[in-house]
mmCIF file of C-alpha atoms in Angstrom:
data_model
loop_
_atom_site.group_PDB
_atom_site.id
_atom_site.type_symbol
_atom_site.label_atom_id
_atom_site.label_comp_id
_atom_site.label_asym_id
_atom_site.label_seq_id
_atom_site.Cartn_x
_atom_site.Cartn_y
_atom_site.Cartn_z
ATOM 1 C CA MET A 1 -1.313 22.828 20.028
ATOM 2 C CA GLY A 2 -3.769 19.925 20.110
ATOM 3 C CA GLU A 3 -6.631 22.366 19.912
ATOM 4 C CA VAL A 4 -5.131 24.265 17.024
ATOM 5 C CA ALA A 5 -4.625 21.008 15.147
ATOM 6 C CA THR A 6 -8.296 20.051 15.224
ATOM 7 C CA SER A 7 -9.731 23.553 14.885
ATOM 8 C CA PRO A 8 -7.620 26.105 13.033
ATOM 9 C CA ARG A 9 -8.582 29.683 13.718
ATOM 10 C CA ARG A 10 -10.080 30.143 10.303
ATOM 11 C CA SER A 11 -11.465 33.559 11.148
ATOM 12 C CA ARG A 12 -8.038 35.137 10.827
ATOM 13 C CA ILE A 13 -7.701 34.484 7.098
ATOM 14 C CA SER A 14 -10.221 34.425 4.260
ATOM 15 C CA PRO A 15 -11.311 31.091 2.740
ATOM 16 C CA GLU A 16 -9.715 32.187 -0.571
ATOM 17 C CA ARG A 17 -6.417 32.878 1.142
ATOM 18 C CA GLU A 18 -6.654 29.581 2.999
ATOM 19 C CA ALA A 19 -7.249 27.661 -0.273
ATOM 20 C CA GLU A 20 -4.322 29.460 -1.906
ATOM 21 C CA LEU A 21 -2.087 28.496 0.992
ATOM 22 C CA TYR A 22 -3.139 24.835 0.860
ATOM 23 C CA GLU A 23 -2.456 24.709 -2.875
ATOM 24 C CA ALA A 24 1.038 26.082 -2.270
ATOM 25 C CA VAL A 25 1.662 23.444 0.417
ATOM 26 C CA LEU A 26 0.568 20.656 -1.954
ATOM 27 C CA ASP A 27 2.756 22.043 -4.756
ATOM 28 C CA LEU A 28 5.736 22.066 -2.412
ATOM 29 C CA LEU A 29 4.936 18.545 -1.215
ATOM 30 C CA ARG A 30 4.944 17.289 -4.806
ATOM 31 C CA GLU A 31 8.207 19.124 -5.519
ATOM 32 C CA VAL A 32 10.297 18.264 -2.466
ATOM 33 C CA GLY A 33 8.390 15.670 -0.423
ATOM 34 C CA TYR A 34 7.419 15.830 3.241
ATOM 35 C CA GLU A 35 10.956 15.690 4.614
ATOM 36 C CA GLY A 36 12.109 18.440 2.259
ATOM 37 C CA LEU A 37 9.179 20.751 2.978
ATOM 38 C CA THR A 38 10.002 23.530 5.441
ATOM 39 C CA MET A 39 7.787 26.134 7.063
ATOM 40 C CA ASP A 40 10.279 28.689 5.711
ATOM 41 C CA ALA A 41 9.554 27.542 2.144
ATOM 42 C CA VAL A 42 5.781 27.689 2.750
ATOM 43 C CA ALA A 43 6.134 31.177 4.218
ATOM 44 C CA ALA A 44 8.258 32.359 1.277
ATOM 45 C CA ARG A 45 6.024 30.821 -1.396
ATOM 46 C CA THR A 46 2.837 32.219 0.134
ATOM 47 C CA ARG A 47 4.309 35.525 1.337
ATOM 48 C CA SER A 48 3.195 34.793 4.904
ATOM 49 C CA SER A 49 5.135 35.068 8.123
ATOM 50 C CA LYS A 50 6.181 31.820 9.822
ATOM 51 C CA ALA A 51 4.560 33.171 12.991
ATOM 52 C CA THR A 52 1.216 33.287 11.178
ATOM 53 C CA LEU A 53 1.610 29.741 9.894
ATOM 54 C CA TYR A 54 2.418 28.380 13.341
ATOM 55 C CA ARG A 55 -0.348 30.394 15.004
ATOM 56 C CA GLN A 56 -2.892 29.266 12.453
ATOM 57 C CA TRP A 57 -1.970 25.571 12.109
ATOM 58 C CA GLY A 58 0.281 24.652 14.983
ATOM 59 C CA GLY A 59 2.965 22.984 12.897
ATOM 60 C CA LYS A 60 4.004 21.256 9.707
ATOM 61 C CA PRO A 61 2.107 17.947 10.283
ATOM 62 C CA GLU A 62 -1.199 19.759 10.876
ATOM 63 C CA LEU A 63 -0.647 22.148 7.958
ATOM 64 C CA VAL A 64 0.066 19.244 5.598
ATOM 65 C CA ALA A 65 -2.920 17.228 6.849
ATOM 66 C CA ARG A 66 -5.228 20.266 6.458
ATOM 67 C CA ALA A 67 -3.916 20.881 2.940
ATOM 68 C CA LEU A 68 -4.604 17.263 1.983
ATOM 69 C CA ARG A 69 -8.058 17.393 3.481
ATOM 70 C CA HIS A 70 -8.777 20.537 1.501
ATOM 71 C CA ASN A 71 -7.613 18.807 -1.686
ATOM 72 C CA LYS A 72 -9.367 15.501 -1.083
ATOM 73 C CA PRO A 73 -11.676 14.772 -3.989
ATOM 74 C CA VAL A 74 -13.951 12.366 -2.091
ATOM 75 C CA SER A 75 -15.722 13.078 1.159
ATOM 76 C CA MET A 76 -17.611 9.969 2.176
ATOM 77 C CA ALA A 77 -19.576 11.758 4.882
ATOM 78 C CA ASP A 78 -21.342 13.920 2.257
ATOM 79 C CA ILE A 79 -22.554 10.964 0.173
ATOM 80 C CA ASP A 80 -26.118 9.730 0.690
ATOM 81 C CA THR A 81 -27.963 8.772 -2.510
ATOM 82 C CA GLY A 82 -30.460 6.360 -0.956
ATOM 83 C CA SER A 83 -28.862 3.118 -2.188
ATOM 84 C CA LEU A 84 -25.529 1.406 -1.594
ATOM 85 C CA ARG A 85 -24.847 1.060 -5.303
ATOM 86 C CA GLY A 86 -25.662 4.742 -5.794
ATOM 87 C CA ASP A 87 -23.398 5.741 -2.912
ATOM 88 C CA PHE A 88 -20.459 3.826 -4.389
ATOM 89 C CA GLU A 89 -21.191 5.317 -7.805
ATOM 90 C CA ALA A 90 -21.161 8.808 -6.254
ATOM 91 C CA MET A 91 -17.823 7.981 -4.639
ATOM 92 C CA VAL A 92 -16.360 6.991 -8.014
ATOM 93 C CA ALA A 93 -17.881 9.994 -9.785
ATOM 94 C CA ARG A 94 -16.186 12.330 -7.308
ATOM 95 C CA SER A 95 -12.794 10.817 -8.107
ATOM 96 C CA ASP A 96 -11.129 12.766 -10.883
ATOM 97 C CA ASP A 97 -8.849 10.537 -13.000
ATOM 98 C CA CYS A 98 -6.044 13.086 -13.386
ATOM 99 C CA ARG A 99 -6.171 14.072 -9.772
ATOM 100 C CA MET A 100 -6.045 10.429 -8.674
ATOM 101 C CA GLU A 101 -2.778 10.027 -10.558
ATOM 102 C CA GLU A 102 -1.299 13.134 -8.930
ATOM 103 C CA ASP A 103 -2.612 12.181 -5.509
ATOM 104 C CA ALA A 104 -1.242 8.660 -5.749
ATOM 105 C CA ALA A 105 2.312 10.019 -6.000
ATOM 106 C CA LEU A 106 1.649 12.400 -3.142
ATOM 107 C CA MET A 107 0.153 9.778 -0.840
ATOM 108 C CA ARG A 108 2.916 7.297 -1.621
ATOM 109 C CA GLY A 109 5.509 9.766 -0.347
ATOM 110 C CA LEU A 110 3.427 10.528 2.722
ATOM 111 C CA PHE A 111 2.774 6.910 3.659
ATOM 112 C CA HIS A 112 6.500 6.456 3.665
ATOM 113 C CA ALA A 113 7.080 9.595 5.735
ATOM 114 C CA ILE A 114 4.584 8.631 8.449
ATOM 115 C CA HIS A 115 6.842 5.849 9.663
ATOM 116 C CA ASP A 116 9.514 8.331 10.700
ATOM 117 C CA ASN A 117 7.074 11.046 11.787
ATOM 118 C CA PRO A 118 4.556 10.002 14.437
ATOM 119 C CA GLU A 119 3.152 13.560 14.532
ATOM 120 C CA LEU A 120 2.418 13.453 10.803
ATOM 121 C CA HIS A 121 0.854 10.033 11.271
ATOM 122 C CA ARG A 122 -1.407 11.344 14.019
ATOM 123 C CA ALA A 123 -2.384 14.436 12.025
ATOM 124 C CA LEU A 124 -3.235 12.364 8.925
ATOM 125 C CA ARG A 125 -5.175 9.870 11.015
ATOM 126 C CA ASP A 126 -7.180 12.517 12.878
ATOM 127 C CA LEU A 127 -7.837 14.867 9.964
ATOM 128 C CA LEU A 128 -7.939 12.586 6.930
ATOM 129 C CA ILE A 129 -8.334 8.871 7.654
ATOM 130 C CA GLU A 130 -10.746 8.917 10.613
ATOM 131 C CA PRO A 131 -13.304 11.281 9.025
ATOM 132 C CA GLU A 132 -13.394 9.137 5.859
ATOM 133 C CA LEU A 133 -13.708 5.922 7.864
ATOM 134 C CA THR A 134 -16.528 7.438 9.892
ATOM 135 C CA GLY A 135 -18.244 8.516 6.660
ATOM 136 C CA LEU A 136 -17.815 5.062 5.136
ATOM 137 C CA ASN A 137 -19.158 3.327 8.246
ATOM 138 C CA GLU A 138 -22.167 5.658 8.286
ATOM 139 C CA LEU A 139 -22.829 4.877 4.607
ATOM 140 C CA LEU A 140 -22.666 1.126 5.350
ATOM 141 C CA ARG A 141 -24.832 1.507 8.460
ATOM 142 C CA ARG A 142 -27.560 3.104 6.340
ATOM 143 C CA ALA A 143 -27.311 0.250 3.794
ATOM 144 C CA VAL A 144 -27.795 -2.227 6.649
ATOM 145 C CA ALA A 145 -30.734 -0.203 7.986
ATOM 146 C CA ARG A 146 -32.336 -0.247 4.501
ATOM 147 C CA GLY A 147 -31.905 -4.027 4.421
ATOM 148 C CA GLU A 148 -29.415 -3.977 1.539
ATOM 149 C CA ILE A 149 -26.679 -5.685 3.577
ATOM 150 C CA ALA A 150 -27.231 -8.310 6.279
ATOM 151 C CA ALA A 151 -26.263 -6.826 9.651
ATOM 152 C CA ASP A 152 -24.039 -9.824 10.390
ATOM 153 C CA ASN A 153 -22.249 -9.872 7.019
ATOM 154 C CA PRO A 154 -18.589 -10.410 7.997
ATOM 155 C CA ALA A 155 -17.309 -8.373 5.007
ATOM 156 C CA LEU A 156 -18.795 -5.202 6.564
ATOM 157 C CA GLU A 157 -15.650 -4.565 8.587
ATOM 158 C CA TYR A 158 -13.379 -5.108 5.581
ATOM 159 C CA VAL A 159 -14.790 -2.634 3.042
ATOM 160 C CA ILE A 160 -11.918 -0.243 3.671
ATOM 161 C CA HIS A 161 -9.424 -3.098 3.124
ATOM 162 C CA MET A 162 -11.046 -3.934 -0.211
ATOM 163 C CA LEU A 163 -10.947 -0.287 -1.274
ATOM 164 C CA VAL A 164 -7.329 0.225 -0.245
ATOM 165 C CA GLY A 165 -6.431 -2.997 -2.074
ATOM 166 C CA GLY A 166 -8.003 -1.730 -5.267
ATOM 167 C CA PHE A 167 -5.842 1.387 -5.205
ATOM 168 C CA ALA A 168 -2.629 -0.173 -3.881
ATOM 169 C CA ALA A 169 -2.529 -3.313 -6.043
ATOM 170 C CA ARG A 170 -3.463 -1.360 -9.143
ATOM 171 C CA GLU A 171 -0.364 0.715 -8.570
ATOM 172 C CA ILE A 172 2.079 -1.873 -7.258
ATOM 173 C CA ILE A 173 1.112 -4.846 -9.427
ATOM 174 C CA GLU A 174 -0.458 -3.329 -12.517
ATOM 175 C CA GLU A 175 1.744 -0.247 -12.381
ATOM 176 C CA ARG A 176 -0.953 2.222 -13.306
ATOM 177 C CA PRO A 177 -3.201 4.435 -11.203
ATOM 178 C CA ALA A 178 -6.762 3.416 -10.376
ATOM 179 C CA ASP A 179 -9.167 5.248 -12.698
ATOM 180 C CA GLN A 180 -12.950 5.470 -12.633
ATOM 181 C CA GLU A 181 -13.434 2.567 -15.035
ATOM 182 C CA PHE A 182 -11.255 0.306 -12.904
ATOM 183 C CA LEU A 183 -13.004 1.372 -9.693
ATOM 184 C CA ARG A 184 -16.475 0.675 -11.119
ATOM 185 C CA SER A 185 -15.419 -2.754 -12.317
ATOM 186 C CA TYR A 186 -13.724 -3.551 -8.987
ATOM 187 C CA ILE A 187 -16.727 -2.455 -6.914
ATOM 188 C CA ASP A 188 -19.067 -4.594 -9.041
ATOM 189 C CA ALA A 189 -16.780 -7.631 -9.079
ATOM 190 C CA VAL A 190 -15.500 -7.588 -5.510
ATOM 191 C CA ILE A 191 -17.085 -5.237 -2.999
ATOM 192 C CA LEU A 192 -20.794 -5.640 -3.764
ATOM 193 C CA PRO A 193 -20.606 -9.479 -4.068
ATOM 194 C CA ALA A 194 -18.618 -9.749 -0.814
ATOM 195 C CA LEU A 195 -21.341 -7.671 0.847
ATOM 196 C CA GLY A 196 -23.959 -9.986 -0.659
ATOM 197 C CA VAL A 197 -25.468 -7.201 -2.819
ATOM 198 C CA MET B 1 23.294 -8.675 -17.146
ATOM 199 C CA GLY B 2 19.696 -9.664 -17.907
ATOM 200 C CA GLU B 3 20.770 -13.298 -17.940
ATOM 201 C CA VAL B 4 22.585 -12.996 -14.639
ATOM 202 C CA ALA B 5 19.489 -11.488 -13.087
ATOM 203 C CA THR B 6 17.260 -14.438 -13.940
ATOM 204 C CA SER B 7 19.813 -17.200 -13.428
ATOM 205 C CA PRO B 8 22.646 -16.554 -10.989
ATOM 206 C CA ARG B 9 25.614 -18.867 -11.401
ATOM 207 C CA ARG B 10 24.787 -20.798 -8.269
ATOM 208 C CA SER B 11 27.442 -23.418 -8.948
ATOM 209 C CA ARG B 12 30.171 -21.057 -7.793
ATOM 210 C CA ILE B 13 29.027 -20.898 -4.167
ATOM 211 C CA SER B 14 27.426 -23.453 -1.862
ATOM 212 C CA PRO B 15 23.728 -23.162 -0.991
ATOM 213 C CA GLU B 16 24.729 -22.595 2.660
ATOM 214 C CA ARG B 17 27.008 -19.733 1.681
ATOM 215 C CA GLU B 18 24.306 -18.297 -0.579
ATOM 216 C CA ALA B 19 21.747 -18.408 2.268
ATOM 217 C CA GLU B 20 24.236 -16.740 4.622
ATOM 218 C CA LEU B 21 24.818 -13.994 2.088
ATOM 219 C CA TYR B 22 21.101 -13.365 1.573
ATOM 220 C CA GLU B 23 20.563 -13.153 5.328
ATOM 221 C CA ALA B 24 23.314 -10.545 5.556
ATOM 222 C CA VAL B 25 21.724 -8.524 2.722
ATOM 223 C CA LEU B 26 18.340 -8.580 4.493
ATOM 224 C CA ASP B 27 19.931 -7.556 7.797
ATOM 225 C CA LEU B 28 21.608 -4.621 6.075
ATOM 226 C CA LEU B 29 18.356 -3.683 4.325
ATOM 227 C CA ARG B 30 16.563 -3.570 7.681
ATOM 228 C CA GLU B 31 19.384 -1.506 9.193
ATOM 229 C CA VAL B 32 20.041 1.095 6.502
ATOM 230 C CA GLY B 33 17.322 0.728 3.838
ATOM 231 C CA TYR B 34 17.771 0.234 0.112
ATOM 232 C CA GLU B 35 19.333 3.627 -0.569
ATOM 233 C CA GLY B 36 21.823 3.195 2.246
ATOM 234 C CA LEU B 37 22.823 -0.336 1.307
ATOM 235 C CA THR B 38 26.126 -0.516 -0.597
ATOM 236 C CA MET B 39 27.852 -3.436 -2.276
ATOM 237 C CA ASP B 40 30.892 -2.464 -0.178
ATOM 238 C CA ALA B 41 28.910 -3.031 3.013
ATOM 239 C CA VAL B 42 27.616 -6.398 1.744
ATOM 240 C CA ALA B 43 31.151 -7.415 0.806
ATOM 241 C CA ALA B 44 32.513 -6.365 4.207
ATOM 242 C CA ARG B 45 29.731 -8.000 6.220
ATOM 243 C CA THR B 46 29.972 -11.286 4.306
ATOM 244 C CA ARG B 47 33.760 -11.269 3.821
ATOM 245 C CA SER B 48 33.328 -11.529 0.038
ATOM 246 C CA SER B 49 34.965 -9.522 -2.719
ATOM 247 C CA LYS B 50 32.821 -7.003 -4.573
ATOM 248 C CA ALA B 51 33.954 -8.665 -7.816
ATOM 249 C CA THR B 52 32.360 -11.927 -6.652
ATOM 250 C CA LEU B 53 29.108 -10.190 -5.750
ATOM 251 C CA TYR B 54 28.847 -8.470 -9.132
ATOM 252 C CA ARG B 55 29.854 -11.633 -11.037
ATOM 253 C CA GLN B 56 27.317 -13.714 -9.135
ATOM 254 C CA TRP B 57 24.327 -11.329 -9.077
ATOM 255 C CA GLY B 58 24.961 -8.585 -11.595
ATOM 256 C CA GLY B 59 24.190 -5.705 -9.254
ATOM 257 C CA LYS B 60 22.460 -4.403 -6.163
ATOM 258 C CA PRO B 61 18.853 -4.600 -7.475
ATOM 259 C CA GLU B 62 19.228 -8.284 -8.449
ATOM 260 C CA LEU B 63 21.027 -9.166 -5.214
ATOM 261 C CA VAL B 64 18.289 -7.544 -3.138
ATOM 262 C CA ALA B 65 15.509 -9.212 -5.150
ATOM 263 C CA ARG B 66 17.205 -12.629 -4.824
ATOM 264 C CA ALA B 67 17.641 -12.139 -1.084
ATOM 265 C CA LEU B 68 13.944 -11.298 -0.720
ATOM 266 C CA ARG B 69 12.937 -14.270 -2.806
ATOM 267 C CA HIS B 70 15.087 -16.510 -0.624
ATOM 268 C CA ASN B 71 13.413 -15.078 2.481
ATOM 269 C CA LYS B 72 9.856 -15.165 1.178
ATOM 270 C CA PRO B 73 7.728 -17.286 3.492
ATOM 271 C CA VAL B 74 4.996 -18.068 0.914
ATOM 272 C CA SER B 75 5.557 -19.565 -2.505
ATOM 273 C CA MET B 76 2.196 -19.797 -4.243
ATOM 274 C CA ALA B 77 3.516 -22.006 -7.035
ATOM 275 C CA ASP B 78 4.242 -24.835 -4.554
ATOM 276 C CA ILE B 79 0.713 -24.890 -3.105
ATOM 277 C CA ASP B 80 -1.738 -27.492 -4.429
ATOM 278 C CA THR B 81 -3.935 -29.103 -1.783
ATOM 279 C CA GLY B 82 -6.814 -30.135 -4.048
ATOM 280 C CA SER B 83 -9.297 -27.451 -2.947
ATOM 281 C CA LEU B 84 -9.363 -23.649 -3.108
ATOM 282 C CA ARG B 85 -10.102 -23.342 0.596
ATOM 283 C CA GLY B 86 -7.235 -25.718 1.358
ATOM 284 C CA ASP B 87 -4.882 -23.760 -0.895
ATOM 285 C CA PHE B 88 -5.685 -20.488 0.868
ATOM 286 C CA GLU B 89 -5.292 -22.182 4.237
ATOM 287 C CA ALA B 90 -1.859 -23.482 3.151
ATOM 288 C CA MET B 91 -0.945 -19.939 2.107
ATOM 289 C CA VAL B 92 -1.882 -18.609 5.555
ATOM 290 C CA ALA B 93 -0.145 -21.487 7.351
ATOM 291 C CA ARG B 94 3.103 -20.653 5.547
ATOM 292 C CA SER B 95 2.972 -17.070 6.778
ATOM 293 C CA ASP B 96 4.836 -16.758 10.039
ATOM 294 C CA ASP B 97 3.385 -14.022 12.279
ATOM 295 C CA CYS B 98 6.714 -12.638 13.496
ATOM 296 C CA ARG B 99 8.241 -12.747 10.067
ATOM 297 C CA MET B 100 5.240 -10.923 8.566
ATOM 298 C CA GLU B 101 5.846 -8.057 10.969
ATOM 299 C CA GLU B 102 9.531 -7.866 10.036
ATOM 300 C CA ASP B 103 8.786 -8.219 6.336
ATOM 301 C CA ALA B 104 6.149 -5.506 6.405
ATOM 302 C CA ALA B 105 8.753 -2.944 7.477
ATOM 303 C CA LEU B 106 11.163 -4.224 4.852
ATOM 304 C CA MET B 107 8.636 -4.152 2.011
ATOM 305 C CA ARG B 108 7.391 -0.712 3.000
ATOM 306 C CA GLY B 109 10.892 0.689 2.524
ATOM 307 C CA LEU B 110 11.296 -1.124 -0.768
ATOM 308 C CA PHE B 111 7.985 -0.038 -2.234
ATOM 309 C CA HIS B 112 9.093 3.493 -1.601
ATOM 310 C CA ALA B 113 12.533 2.900 -3.137
ATOM 311 C CA ILE B 114 11.165 1.413 -6.364
ATOM 312 C CA HIS B 115 9.820 4.787 -7.440
ATOM 313 C CA ASP B 116 13.326 6.218 -7.666
ATOM 314 C CA ASN B 117 14.963 2.993 -8.850
ATOM 315 C CA PRO B 118 13.514 1.493 -12.034
ATOM 316 C CA GLU B 119 16.143 -1.278 -11.951
ATOM 317 C CA LEU B 120 15.055 -2.336 -8.477
ATOM 318 C CA HIS B 121 11.446 -2.201 -9.634
ATOM 319 C CA ARG B 122 12.218 -4.478 -12.591
ATOM 320 C CA ALA B 123 14.216 -6.917 -10.441
ATOM 321 C CA LEU B 124 11.437 -7.147 -7.829
ATOM 322 C CA ARG B 125 8.819 -7.571 -10.524
ATOM 323 C CA ASP B 126 10.726 -10.278 -12.393
ATOM 324 C CA LEU B 127 12.001 -12.230 -9.386
ATOM 325 C CA LEU B 128 9.352 -11.683 -6.729
ATOM 326 C CA ILE B 129 6.011 -10.367 -7.969
ATOM 327 C CA GLU B 130 5.633 -12.188 -11.295
ATOM 328 C CA PRO B 131 6.421 -15.685 -9.933
ATOM 329 C CA GLU B 132 3.861 -15.204 -7.131
ATOM 330 C CA LEU B 133 1.243 -13.879 -9.541
ATOM 331 C CA THR B 134 1.839 -16.825 -11.868
ATOM 332 C CA GLY B 135 1.504 -19.209 -8.910
ATOM 333 C CA LEU B 136 -1.707 -17.513 -7.762
ATOM 334 C CA ASN B 137 -3.213 -17.613 -11.254
ATOM 335 C CA GLU B 138 -2.344 -21.291 -11.589
ATOM 336 C CA LEU B 139 -4.004 -21.978 -8.221
ATOM 337 C CA LEU B 140 -7.143 -20.138 -9.365
ATOM 338 C CA ARG B 141 -7.100 -21.865 -12.766
ATOM 339 C CA ARG B 142 -7.177 -25.247 -11.016
ATOM 340 C CA ALA B 143 -10.104 -24.124 -8.837
ATOM 341 C CA VAL B 144 -11.979 -23.138 -12.007
ATOM 342 C CA ALA B 145 -11.104 -26.493 -13.619
ATOM 343 C CA ARG B 146 -12.452 -28.312 -10.531
ATOM 344 C CA GLY B 147 -15.655 -26.307 -10.823
ATOM 345 C CA GLU B 148 -15.160 -24.438 -7.540
ATOM 346 C CA ILE B 149 -15.195 -21.010 -9.220
ATOM 347 C CA ALA B 150 -17.259 -20.063 -12.289
ATOM 348 C CA ALA B 151 -14.903 -19.426 -15.214
ATOM 349 C CA ASP B 152 -16.533 -16.048 -15.877
ATOM 350 C CA ASN B 153 -16.507 -14.820 -12.252
ATOM 351 C CA PRO B 154 -15.319 -11.202 -12.581
ATOM 352 C CA ALA B 155 -13.541 -11.297 -9.191
ATOM 353 C CA LEU B 156 -11.000 -13.798 -10.592
ATOM 354 C CA GLU B 157 -8.775 -11.013 -11.891
ATOM 355 C CA TYR B 158 -8.925 -9.108 -8.597
ATOM 356 C CA VAL B 159 -7.766 -11.742 -6.099
ATOM 357 C CA ILE B 160 -4.342 -10.121 -5.877
ATOM 358 C CA HIS B 161 -6.003 -6.734 -5.219
ATOM 359 C CA MET B 162 -8.033 -8.224 -2.381
ATOM 360 C CA LEU B 163 -4.922 -9.843 -0.880
ATOM 361 C CA VAL B 164 -2.817 -6.689 -1.141
ATOM 362 C CA GLY B 165 -5.681 -4.720 0.431
ATOM 363 C CA GLY B 166 -5.784 -7.068 3.392
ATOM 364 C CA PHE B 167 -2.114 -6.456 4.125
ATOM 365 C CA ALA B 168 -1.956 -2.751 3.244
ATOM 366 C CA ALA B 169 -5.127 -1.569 4.998
ATOM 367 C CA ARG B 170 -4.344 -3.629 8.075
ATOM 368 C CA GLU B 171 -1.115 -1.669 8.352
ATOM 369 C CA ILE B 172 -2.192 1.779 7.223
ATOM 370 C CA ILE B 173 -5.652 1.941 8.807
ATOM 371 C CA GLU B 174 -5.534 -0.484 11.686
ATOM 372 C CA GLU B 175 -1.854 0.187 12.341
ATOM 373 C CA ARG B 176 -0.917 -3.402 13.041
ATOM 374 C CA PRO B 177 0.543 -6.120 10.833
ATOM 375 C CA ALA B 178 -1.647 -8.775 9.239
ATOM 376 C CA ASP B 179 -1.423 -11.992 11.254
ATOM 377 C CA GLN B 180 -2.745 -15.458 10.496
ATOM 378 C CA GLU B 181 -5.979 -14.944 12.417
ATOM 379 C CA PHE B 182 -6.721 -11.762 10.467
ATOM 380 C CA LEU B 183 -5.871 -13.400 7.139
ATOM 381 C CA ARG B 184 -8.165 -16.386 7.793
ATOM 382 C CA SER B 185 -11.030 -14.103 8.742
ATOM 383 C CA TYR B 186 -10.430 -11.841 5.720
ATOM 384 C CA ILE B 187 -10.277 -14.750 3.257
ATOM 385 C CA ASP B 188 -13.536 -16.184 4.645
ATOM 386 C CA ALA B 189 -15.328 -12.835 4.740
ATOM 387 C CA VAL B 190 -14.113 -11.269 1.509
ATOM 388 C CA ILE B 191 -12.165 -13.395 -0.959
ATOM 389 C CA LEU B 192 -14.171 -16.634 -0.959
ATOM 390 C CA PRO B 193 -17.579 -14.854 -1.084
ATOM 391 C CA ALA B 194 -16.403 -12.571 -3.925
ATOM 392 C CA LEU B 195 -15.338 -15.705 -5.811
ATOM 393 C CA GLY B 196 -18.746 -17.244 -5.108
ATOM 394 C CA VAL B 197 -17.269 -20.026 -2.956
#
C-alpha cells in the first residue's frame, strides 16, 4: 500500500480520465467534506469500480492527497526565474484568486480532518506539503547561492511560517481570502525585509 | 442579548464561582468539542440551572468566548514595558508552554466550528480577537511614538499575520506546538527585522 501511495499505477488509466476522477473527488470533498466522502460515492460519481480505485490509489487518504496535488495551483519546485523577487512574483502569479477562495474552504476542512485521521495527515504530508517545502527550500538555496540572501540569515528557516501566516491570518482575522494583491504587498512588507532583501 | 454578550452581569455570581464555571466549560470543550457541548451539560457539571446560565451569558457562543477569554494566558493590552523588544518578551513570558499545547487543540476545534456557527464567530471576534488586536496595535503605536519603528513601515499592519503564522505553521508543518524558545527565535528572526528593529 505504501508503494501505491507514492507511485500510482498511472499506466492503467489515461491522464484525461485521471484528471476527471480527481475533479470528481474535489467536488465531493467540497460537497460533503473528508469524513462524508466515501469510496462508494467516488465510484458512483465517476462510474468506476471500487476495486479499480483501491488498486490504483490504495485508499481514500492517498486518493484525496493525489486529487489535491493535481489541483494545486502553485508548484514551487517548477519556479526558477533567476531572482528571489521574480520567484516570489511567479508564485503569486500562479495563484488564481477565485481558486484560492475555493481552496481555502477545502483546506480548512482538511486541516481539521487530519487530527482525527493520521493516514490522511501522512498522505497530505508526503504528497502535498513535503514536495512544496522541498521546492521552497531549493528556491531559497539558489537565492543564497546567488548572494541575494546571507547564508546565516535566521529568517531562512521561517519563510514557510511567514507564508502560512499570510494566508491563515487573512482568513481568521480579516475574514477574507488572500488574493494576489494582498500576497504581493505581504511579500514586499514582510518576507523580503525579514530576509534582508 | 448583544448587551449581555459584552457585559455579563457579574454581580450575580462571585468571581470564584465564575472562574469555576469557565474551567468547567473549557473542560467540556476539550472533551466533546463545540458542537457536542450543550448548556445542559454545563448546567449539570457546574450544578447550575440553565436559566442562570442563559441569564448570565446570553447563550452558548458568549459563554464559550467568555471562558476562553478568562483562560487566555496573554493579554496584550496589559503589556507596556517601555520598549518593543521588552513588550514582545513579556508576551512570550506570559505564554505557558503546557497551556499553549492544550490551547492549540482547543483553538483548532473552534476555528473549525466558527465556519458553521456565525454567532460563535462573532462572539470570539468581539470578546477574544478584537481586544487582542487593539492591545497589539496600541503596543505598536507606542513603539512608533518612541521612534523604534518608522511610522510608514509597511510591516506594521502585518504583525498579527506574522504571529499567527508562527503558531499555525509550527503546528501544521512542523507538527509540534509553538513553545517559548520557538517564539523568541521567531520574533528575533522575523518580526523585529521586518519592522526594521
